Amino acid sequence: MTPFDPAPGLIAPDFEQLSLHLPARCLFAFLSETRIERFAREKGGTPLGRFASITKSFPIYELQTPDGPIALMQAPVGAPAAVLMEERLYAYGAEKILAIGCCGALTDLPENAFLPVEKAFREEGTSFHYQEAGDWISFDEAPRLRIEAWMKEKGIPFTPAVTWTSDGFFRETKEKIKARRRAGCNVVDMEAAALAACARFRGKEFAQILFTADTLSSLSHDPRGWGYRGRNAALEIGLAAAQVM
């Protein structure tokens, strides 16, 4: 493996030089564009701008809250795509990002449970461009503890997530699952380790809440309801939790 190089990349995240200044806090949601657009409209959100990609354009909304404005944007699935947009959010003014999205259960967790992420096992490629090689990345403790305190106050049951971040959705084998469970992982996702590594490299604050969808706990795949009830609640929970970051 090529050694980690902390030098600046030749392409800057603000290469487009957009006329865009984002609020300091952002909710980065792994949910459908339709769901996010409807939520922004219901909350009286205003469009701020868009980030273009080859495949689609990502709208960014500004929502007003009692604790100040919060940007809301759809997060693309997969570590490279998600970090590409995370970088741009930081470049245009975001200082604190809360990501929210679903995960697969590796242990006997109920569906639609919300889990603040404590640390992630790195089995994707993107995080290795942002920090030295290693198996684990721990998430920022301060925002996680504030989110956990808020969840306790609101009576939202939770278990901290120790997630296995893998970019091989169809390569979650029985032996890998058993190994990750022995290491302490209780869920699997596709972006968390990379998002946390990018934030640390850029000196920004980052937290993530996952909600359980399908399960691999029996070493077979049960889609359950794909976390649909969690999807319905995720934006409300995420917007409120982002205010305590």
PDB file of C-alpha atoms in Angstrom:
ATOM      1  CA  MET A   1       0.000   0.000   0.000  1.00  0.00           C
ATOM      2  CA  THR A   2       1.253   3.491  -0.858  1.00  0.00           C
ATOM      3  CA  PRO A   3       2.178   5.442   2.306  1.00  0.00           C
ATOM      4  CA  PHE A   4      -0.287   8.110   3.425  1.00  0.00           C
ATOM      5  CA  ASP A   5       0.563  11.527   1.945  1.00  0.00           C
ATOM      6  CA  PRO A   6      -0.831  14.512   3.910  1.00  0.00           C
ATOM      7  CA  ALA A   7       0.045  17.031   1.174  1.00  0.00           C
ATOM      8  CA  PRO A   8      -2.801  19.042  -0.408  1.00  0.00           C
ATOM      9  CA  GLY A   9      -4.492  17.496  -3.421  1.00  0.00           C
ATOM     10  CA  LEU A  10      -4.088  19.190  -6.782  1.00  0.00           C
ATOM     11  CA  ILE A  11      -7.872  19.712  -7.092  1.00  0.00           C
ATOM     12  CA  ALA A  12      -9.399  21.868  -4.348  1.00  0.00           C
ATOM     13  CA  PRO A  13     -12.915  21.029  -3.057  1.00  0.00           C
ATOM     14  CA  ASP A  14     -14.054  24.567  -3.967  1.00  0.00           C
ATOM     15  CA  PHE A  15     -12.686  24.302  -7.505  1.00  0.00           C
ATOM     16  CA  GLU A  16     -15.993  25.502  -8.957  1.00  0.00           C
ATOM     17  CA  GLN A  17     -15.775  28.809  -7.040  1.00  0.00           C
ATOM     18  CA  LEU A  18     -19.526  28.875  -6.437  1.00  0.00           C
ATOM     19  CA  SER A  19     -21.253  31.905  -4.939  1.00  0.00           C
ATOM     20  CA  LEU A  20     -22.316  29.825  -1.970  1.00  0.00           C
ATOM     21  CA  HIS A  21     -21.889  30.232   1.773  1.00  0.00           C
ATOM     22  CA  LEU A  22     -23.308  27.470   3.922  1.00  0.00           C
ATOM     23  CA  PRO A  23     -24.420  27.567   7.547  1.00  0.00           C
ATOM     24  CA  ALA A  24     -21.908  26.185  10.025  1.00  0.00           C
ATOM     25  CA  ARG A  25     -24.059  23.105  10.696  1.00  0.00           C
ATOM     26  CA  CYS A  26     -25.250  20.617   8.128  1.00  0.00           C
ATOM     27  CA  LEU A  27     -27.487  17.541   8.114  1.00  0.00           C
ATOM     28  CA  PHE A  28     -26.175  15.059   5.519  1.00  0.00           C
ATOM     29  CA  ALA A  29     -28.925  12.523   4.904  1.00  0.00           C
ATOM     30  CA  PHE A  30     -28.691   9.128   3.211  1.00  0.00           C
ATOM     31  CA  LEU A  31     -32.324   9.284   2.138  1.00  0.00           C
ATOM     32  CA  SER A  32     -34.230   9.769  -1.105  1.00  0.00           C
ATOM     33  CA  GLU A  33     -34.228  13.115  -2.860  1.00  0.00           C
ATOM     34  CA  THR A  34     -38.039  13.140  -2.819  1.00  0.00           C
ATOM     35  CA  ARG A  35     -38.171  12.598   0.942  1.00  0.00           C
ATOM     36  CA  ILE A  36     -35.609  15.339   1.579  1.00  0.00           C
ATOM     37  CA  GLU A  37     -37.312  17.798  -0.753  1.00  0.00           C
ATOM     38  CA  ARG A  38     -40.685  17.199   0.909  1.00  0.00           C
ATOM     39  CA  PHE A  39     -39.181  17.613   4.387  1.00  0.00           C
ATOM     40  CA  ALA A  40     -37.449  20.866   3.402  1.00  0.00           C
ATOM     41  CA  ARG A  41     -40.705  22.224   1.990  1.00  0.00           C
ATOM     42  CA  GLU A  42     -42.656  21.249   5.130  1.00  0.00           C
ATOM     43  CA  LYS A  43     -40.072  23.021   7.301  1.00  0.00           C
ATOM     44  CA  GLY A  44     -40.150  26.181   5.199  1.00  0.00           C
ATOM     45  CA  GLY A  45     -36.634  25.562   3.912  1.00  0.00           C
ATOM     46  CA  THR A  46     -35.118  27.667   1.175  1.00  0.00           C
ATOM     47  CA  PRO A  47     -32.841  26.456  -1.645  1.00  0.00           C
ATOM     48  CA  LEU A  48     -29.235  27.593  -1.212  1.00  0.00           C
ATOM     49  CA  GLY A  49     -27.621  26.067  -4.268  1.00  0.00           C
ATOM     50  CA  ARG A  50     -26.549  22.780  -5.815  1.00  0.00           C
ATOM     51  CA  PHE A  51     -23.498  20.607  -6.107  1.00  0.00           C
ATOM     52  CA  ALA A  52     -23.206  19.069  -9.562  1.00  0.00           C
ATOM     53  CA  SER A  53     -21.900  15.616 -10.340  1.00  0.00           C
ATOM     54  CA  ILE A  54     -21.740  13.646 -13.565  1.00  0.00           C
ATOM     55  CA  THR A  55     -24.793  11.566 -12.645  1.00  0.00           C
ATOM     56  CA  LYS A  56     -27.043  14.095 -10.887  1.00  0.00           C
ATOM     57  CA  SER A  57     -27.285  17.447  -9.158  1.00  0.00           C
ATOM     58  CA  PHE A  58     -27.594  17.652  -5.358  1.00  0.00           C
ATOM     59  CA  PRO A  59     -29.818  20.461  -4.014  1.00  0.00           C
ATOM     60  CA  ILE A  60     -28.864  22.119  -0.731  1.00  0.00           C
ATOM     61  CA  TYR A  61     -31.539  23.652   1.505  1.00  0.00           C
ATOM     62  CA  GLU A  62     -31.344  25.986   4.471  1.00  0.00           C
ATOM     63  CA  LEU A  63     -33.689  25.263   7.388  1.00  0.00           C
ATOM     64  CA  GLN A  64     -34.252  27.763  10.179  1.00  0.00           C
ATOM     65  CA  THR A  65     -34.198  26.379  13.728  1.00  0.00           C
ATOM     66  CA  PRO A  66     -34.278  27.955  17.215  1.00  0.00           C
ATOM     67  CA  ASP A  67     -30.521  27.354  17.331  1.00  0.00           C
ATOM     68  CA  GLY A  68     -29.765  28.943  13.983  1.00  0.00           C
ATOM     69  CA  PRO A  69     -29.742  27.848  10.344  1.00  0.00           C
ATOM     70  CA  ILE A  70     -28.873  24.293   9.316  1.00  0.00           C
ATOM     71  CA  ALA A  71     -28.072  23.136   5.795  1.00  0.00           C
ATOM     72  CA  LEU A  72     -29.742  19.954   4.539  1.00  0.00           C
ATOM     73  CA  MET A  73     -28.383  17.872   1.693  1.00  0.00           C
ATOM     74  CA  GLN A  74     -28.836  14.381   0.336  1.00  0.00           C
ATOM     75  CA  ALA A  75     -25.772  12.154   0.824  1.00  0.00           C
ATOM     76  CA  PRO A  76     -24.833   9.843  -2.050  1.00  0.00           C
ATOM     77  CA  VAL A  77     -24.347   6.168  -1.218  1.00  0.00           C
ATOM     78  CA  GLY A  78     -20.801   4.792  -1.044  1.00  0.00           C
ATOM     79  CA  ALA A  79     -17.715   6.200   0.637  1.00  0.00           C
ATOM     80  CA  PRO A  80     -16.028   7.884  -2.363  1.00  0.00           C
ATOM     81  CA  ALA A  81     -19.204   9.670  -3.504  1.00  0.00           C
ATOM     82  CA  ALA A  82     -20.197  10.675   0.024  1.00  0.00           C
ATOM     83  CA  VAL A  83     -16.773  12.130   0.842  1.00  0.00           C
ATOM     84  CA  LEU A  84     -16.712  13.987  -2.472  1.00  0.00           C
ATOM     85  CA  MET A  85     -19.786  15.902  -1.305  1.00  0.00           C
ATOM     86  CA  GLU A  86     -18.650  16.165   2.325  1.00  0.00           C
ATOM     87  CA  GLU A  87     -15.467  17.886   1.161  1.00  0.00           C
ATOM     88  CA  ARG A  88     -17.497  20.437  -0.760  1.00  0.00           C
ATOM     89  CA  LEU A  89     -19.771  21.115   2.203  1.00  0.00           C
ATOM     90  CA  TYR A  90     -16.731  21.935   4.345  1.00  0.00           C
ATOM     91  CA  ALA A  91     -15.166  24.003   1.569  1.00  0.00           C
ATOM     92  CA  TYR A  92     -18.250  26.232   1.360  1.00  0.00           C
ATOM     93  CA  GLY A  93     -18.671  26.941   5.049  1.00  0.00           C
ATOM     94  CA  ALA A  94     -19.871  23.880   6.968  1.00  0.00           C
ATOM     95  CA  GLU A  95     -18.005  23.350  10.239  1.00  0.00           C
ATOM     96  CA  LYS A  96     -20.118  20.597  11.809  1.00  0.00           C
ATOM     97  CA  ILE A  97     -21.780  17.790   9.860  1.00  0.00           C
ATOM     98  CA  LEU A  98     -24.226  15.228  11.191  1.00  0.00           C
ATOM     99  CA  ALA A  99     -24.779  12.304   8.827  1.00  0.00           C
ATOM    100  CA  ILE A 100     -27.829  10.113   9.209  1.00  0.00           C
ATOM    101  CA  GLY A 101     -28.707   6.937   7.346  1.00  0.00           C
ATOM    102  CA  CYS A 102     -29.454   3.242   7.579  1.00  0.00           C
ATOM    103  CA  CYS A 103     -27.219   0.269   8.327  1.00  0.00           C
ATOM    104  CA  GLY A 104     -27.375  -3.497   8.484  1.00  0.00           C
ATOM    105  CA  ALA A 105     -27.467  -5.230  11.851  1.00  0.00           C
ATOM    106  CA  LEU A 106     -24.733  -7.756  12.641  1.00  0.00           C
ATOM    107  CA  THR A 107     -26.079  -8.605  16.092  1.00  0.00           C
ATOM    108  CA  ASP A 108     -29.567  -9.015  17.530  1.00  0.00           C
ATOM    109  CA  LEU A 109     -30.641  -5.396  17.110  1.00  0.00           C
ATOM    110  CA  PRO A 110     -34.270  -4.496  16.386  1.00  0.00           C
ATOM    111  CA  GLU A 111     -35.201  -2.801  13.150  1.00  0.00           C
ATOM    112  CA  ASN A 112     -35.513   1.018  13.165  1.00  0.00           C
ATOM    113  CA  ALA A 113     -33.191   1.475  16.163  1.00  0.00           C
ATOM    114  CA  PHE A 114     -31.161   4.700  16.127  1.00  0.00           C
ATOM    115  CA  LEU A 115     -27.467   4.321  16.959  1.00  0.00           C
ATOM    116  CA  PRO A 116     -24.937   7.136  17.414  1.00  0.00           C
ATOM    117  CA  VAL A 117     -21.635   5.936  15.956  1.00  0.00           C
ATOM    118  CA  GLU A 118     -18.743   5.434  18.377  1.00  0.00           C
ATOM    119  CA  LYS A 119     -16.126   4.016  16.010  1.00  0.00           C
ATOM    120  CA  ALA A 120     -15.764   2.306  12.639  1.00  0.00           C
ATOM    121  CA  PHE A 121     -13.721  -0.576  11.265  1.00  0.00           C
ATOM    122  CA  ARG A 122     -12.089   0.615   8.040  1.00  0.00           C
ATOM    123  CA  GLU A 123     -12.654  -1.790   5.171  1.00  0.00           C
ATOM    124  CA  GLU A 124     -13.211   0.724   2.404  1.00  0.00           C
ATOM    125  CA  GLY A 125     -10.579   2.596   0.442  1.00  0.00           C
ATOM    126  CA  THR A 126     -11.443   6.256   0.903  1.00  0.00           C
ATOM    127  CA  SER A 127     -10.393   6.734   4.536  1.00  0.00           C
ATOM    128  CA  PHE A 128      -6.830   5.689   3.691  1.00  0.00           C
ATOM    129  CA  HIS A 129      -6.449   8.858   1.613  1.00  0.00           C
ATOM    130  CA  TYR A 130      -7.205  10.936   4.735  1.00  0.00           C
ATOM    131  CA  GLN A 131      -5.243   9.269   7.514  1.00  0.00           C
ATOM    132  CA  GLU A 132      -2.566   6.685   8.158  1.00  0.00           C
ATOM    133  CA  ALA A 133      -3.469   3.053   7.522  1.00  0.00           C
ATOM    134  CA  GLY A 134      -5.114   1.270  10.440  1.00  0.00           C
ATOM    135  CA  ASP A 135      -8.116  -0.869  11.255  1.00  0.00           C
ATOM    136  CA  TRP A 136     -10.189   1.603  13.271  1.00  0.00           C
ATOM    137  CA  ILE A 137     -11.252   5.210  13.442  1.00  0.00           C
ATOM    138  CA  SER A 138     -12.881   6.591  16.578  1.00  0.00           C
ATOM    139  CA  PHE A 139     -15.495   9.299  16.149  1.00  0.00           C
ATOM    140  CA  ASP A 140     -15.327  12.705  17.858  1.00  0.00           C
ATOM    141  CA  GLU A 141     -16.438  12.129  21.424  1.00  0.00           C
ATOM    142  CA  ALA A 142     -17.841  15.566  22.269  1.00  0.00           C
ATOM    143  CA  PRO A 143     -20.607  15.744  19.621  1.00  0.00           C
ATOM    144  CA  ARG A 144     -21.487  12.076  20.143  1.00  0.00           C
ATOM    145  CA  LEU A 145     -21.928  12.576  23.877  1.00  0.00           C
ATOM    146  CA  ARG A 146     -24.115  15.648  23.291  1.00  0.00           C
ATOM    147  CA  ILE A 147     -26.271  13.666  20.862  1.00  0.00           C
ATOM    148  CA  GLU A 148     -26.526  10.744  23.287  1.00  0.00           C
ATOM    149  CA  ALA A 149     -27.530  13.110  26.114  1.00  0.00           C
ATOM    150  CA  TRP A 150     -30.219  14.606  23.859  1.00  0.00           C
ATOM    151  CA  MET A 151     -31.504  11.141  22.936  1.00  0.00           C
ATOM    152  CA  LYS A 152     -31.722  10.202  26.627  1.00  0.00           C
ATOM    153  CA  GLU A 153     -33.588  13.417  27.376  1.00  0.00           C
ATOM    154  CA  LYS A 154     -36.086  12.716  24.579  1.00  0.00           C
ATOM    155  CA  GLY A 155     -36.556   9.100  25.600  1.00  0.00           C
ATOM    156  CA  ILE A 156     -35.104   7.711  22.372  1.00  0.00           C
ATOM    157  CA  PRO A 157     -33.528   4.334  23.202  1.00  0.00           C
ATOM    158  CA  PHE A 158     -30.121   3.793  21.668  1.00  0.00           C
ATOM    159  CA  THR A 159     -27.049   1.608  21.620  1.00  0.00           C
ATOM    160  CA  PRO A 160     -23.753   3.132  20.436  1.00  0.00           C
ATOM    161  CA  ALA A 161     -22.806   1.768  17.029  1.00  0.00           C
ATOM    162  CA  VAL A 162     -19.490   0.108  16.370  1.00  0.00           C
ATOM    163  CA  THR A 163     -19.754  -0.159  12.618  1.00  0.00           C
ATOM    164  CA  TRP A 164     -17.954  -2.113   9.938  1.00  0.00           C
ATOM    165  CA  THR A 165     -17.565   0.229   6.971  1.00  0.00           C
ATOM    166  CA  SER A 166     -17.336  -1.889   3.839  1.00  0.00           C
ATOM    167  CA  ASP A 167     -17.601  -0.919   0.189  1.00  0.00           C
ATOM    168  CA  GLY A 168     -18.441  -4.517  -0.798  1.00  0.00           C
ATOM    169  CA  PHE A 169     -22.201  -4.680  -0.287  1.00  0.00           C
ATOM    170  CA  PHE A 170     -22.439  -8.074  -1.979  1.00  0.00           C
ATOM    171  CA  ARG A 171     -19.265  -9.400  -0.308  1.00  0.00           C
ATOM    172  CA  GLU A 172     -20.458  -9.511   3.296  1.00  0.00           C
ATOM    173  CA  THR A 173     -19.598 -13.185   3.806  1.00  0.00           C
ATOM    174  CA  LYS A 174     -20.262 -15.405   6.813  1.00  0.00           C
ATOM    175  CA  GLU A 175     -16.607 -15.522   7.844  1.00  0.00           C
ATOM    176  CA  LYS A 176     -16.192 -11.762   7.533  1.00  0.00           C
ATOM    177  CA  ILE A 177     -19.326 -11.151   9.592  1.00  0.00           C
ATOM    178  CA  LYS A 178     -18.110 -13.507  12.318  1.00  0.00           C
ATOM    179  CA  ALA A 179     -14.710 -11.786  12.345  1.00  0.00           C
ATOM    180  CA  ARG A 180     -16.228  -8.325  12.585  1.00  0.00           C
ATOM    181  CA  ARG A 181     -18.526  -9.407  15.398  1.00  0.00           C
ATOM    182  CA  ARG A 182     -15.525 -10.802  17.291  1.00  0.00           C
ATOM    183  CA  ALA A 183     -13.889  -7.382  16.856  1.00  0.00           C
ATOM    184  CA  GLY A 184     -16.934  -5.734  18.444  1.00  0.00           C
ATOM    185  CA  CYS A 185     -18.911  -4.501  15.426  1.00  0.00           C
ATOM    186  CA  ASN A 186     -22.689  -4.547  15.809  1.00  0.00           C
ATOM    187  CA  VAL A 187     -23.656  -2.967  12.449  1.00  0.00           C
ATOM    188  CA  VAL A 188     -22.352  -2.586   8.898  1.00  0.00           C
ATOM    189  CA  ASP A 189     -22.457   0.495   6.654  1.00  0.00           C
ATOM    190  CA  MET A 190     -20.708   1.849   3.553  1.00  0.00           C
ATOM    191  CA  GLU A 191     -19.517   5.381   4.444  1.00  0.00           C
ATOM    192  CA  ALA A 192     -18.943   6.084   8.149  1.00  0.00           C
ATOM    193  CA  ALA A 193     -15.192   5.478   8.427  1.00  0.00           C
ATOM    194  CA  ALA A 194     -14.462   7.583   5.361  1.00  0.00           C
ATOM    195  CA  LEU A 195     -16.675  10.488   6.443  1.00  0.00           C
ATOM    196  CA  ALA A 196     -15.026  10.587   9.870  1.00  0.00           C
ATOM    197  CA  ALA A 197     -11.525  10.434   8.392  1.00  0.00           C
ATOM    198  CA  CYS A 198     -12.250  13.299   5.985  1.00  0.00           C
ATOM    199  CA  ALA A 199     -13.619  15.475   8.798  1.00  0.00           C
ATOM    200  CA  ARG A 200     -10.563  14.819  10.964  1.00  0.00           C
ATOM    201  CA  PHE A 201      -8.197  15.605   8.099  1.00  0.00           C
ATOM    202  CA  ARG A 202      -9.976  18.907   7.478  1.00  0.00           C
ATOM    203  CA  GLY A 203     -10.154  19.799  11.183  1.00  0.00           C
ATOM    204  CA  LYS A 204     -13.970  19.793  11.226  1.00  0.00           C
ATOM    205  CA  GLU A 205     -16.524  18.262  13.576  1.00  0.00           C
ATOM    206  CA  PHE A 206     -18.446  15.189  12.495  1.00  0.00           C
ATOM    207  CA  ALA A 207     -20.991  12.814  13.991  1.00  0.00           C
ATOM    208  CA  GLN A 208     -23.245  10.135  12.580  1.00  0.00           C
ATOM    209  CA  ILE A 209     -26.455   8.421  13.589  1.00  0.00           C
ATOM    210  CA  LEU A 210     -27.319   5.118  11.945  1.00  0.00           C
ATOM    211  CA  PHE A 211     -30.683   3.376  12.035  1.00  0.00           C
ATOM    212  CA  THR A 212     -31.058  -0.360  11.577  1.00  0.00           C
ATOM    213  CA  ALA A 213     -32.684  -1.713   8.444  1.00  0.00           C
ATOM    214  CA  ASP A 214     -31.921  -5.258   7.290  1.00  0.00           C
ATOM    215  CA  THR A 215     -30.089  -7.829   9.429  1.00  0.00           C
ATOM    216  CA  LEU A 216     -27.305 -10.370   8.969  1.00  0.00           C
ATOM    217  CA  SER A 217     -27.328 -11.468  12.602  1.00  0.00           C
ATOM    218  CA  SER A 218     -28.290 -15.088  11.819  1.00  0.00           C
ATOM    219  CA  LEU A 219     -25.548 -15.304   9.148  1.00  0.00           C
ATOM    220  CA  SER A 220     -28.258 -15.148   6.510  1.00  0.00           C
ATOM    221  CA  HIS A 221     -29.873 -12.063   5.045  1.00  0.00           C
ATOM    222  CA  ASP A 222     -33.241 -10.837   6.297  1.00  0.00           C
ATOM    223  CA  PRO A 223     -34.319  -7.571   4.656  1.00  0.00           C
ATOM    224  CA  ARG A 224     -37.048  -7.064   7.292  1.00  0.00           C
ATOM    225  CA  GLY A 225     -38.738  -3.816   6.235  1.00  0.00           C
ATOM    226  CA  TRP A 226     -35.543  -2.124   5.005  1.00  0.00           C
ATOM    227  CA  GLY A 227     -35.909   0.391   7.860  1.00  0.00           C
ATOM    228  CA  TYR A 228     -38.897   2.226   6.418  1.00  0.00           C
ATOM    229  CA  ARG A 229     -40.164   3.452   9.793  1.00  0.00           C
ATOM    230  CA  GLY A 230     -36.656   4.652  10.557  1.00  0.00           C
ATOM    231  CA  ARG A 231     -36.552   6.524   7.264  1.00  0.00           C
ATOM    232  CA  ASN A 232     -39.756   8.319   8.191  1.00  0.00           C
ATOM    233  CA  ALA A 233     -38.289   9.439  11.532  1.00  0.00           C
ATOM    234  CA  ALA A 234     -34.693  10.058  10.435  1.00  0.00           C
ATOM    235  CA  LEU A 235     -34.965  13.647   9.227  1.00  0.00           C
ATOM    236  CA  GLU A 236     -36.859  14.831  12.308  1.00  0.00           C
ATOM    237  CA  ILE A 237     -34.352  13.126  14.605  1.00  0.00           C
ATOM    238  CA  GLY A 238     -31.414  14.330  12.535  1.00  0.00           C
ATOM    239  CA  LEU A 239     -32.546  17.949  12.428  1.00  0.00           C
ATOM    240  CA  ALA A 240     -33.083  18.035  16.187  1.00  0.00           C
ATOM    241  CA  ALA A 241     -29.792  16.258  16.913  1.00  0.00           C
ATOM    242  CA  ALA A 242     -27.863  18.591  14.606  1.00  0.00           C
ATOM    243  CA  GLN A 243     -28.934  21.498  16.796  1.00  0.00           C
ATOM    244  CA  VAL A 244     -27.010  20.116  19.793  1.00  0.00           C
ATOM    245  CA  MET A 245     -23.738  19.678  17.891  1.00  0.00           C
TER     246      MET A 245
END
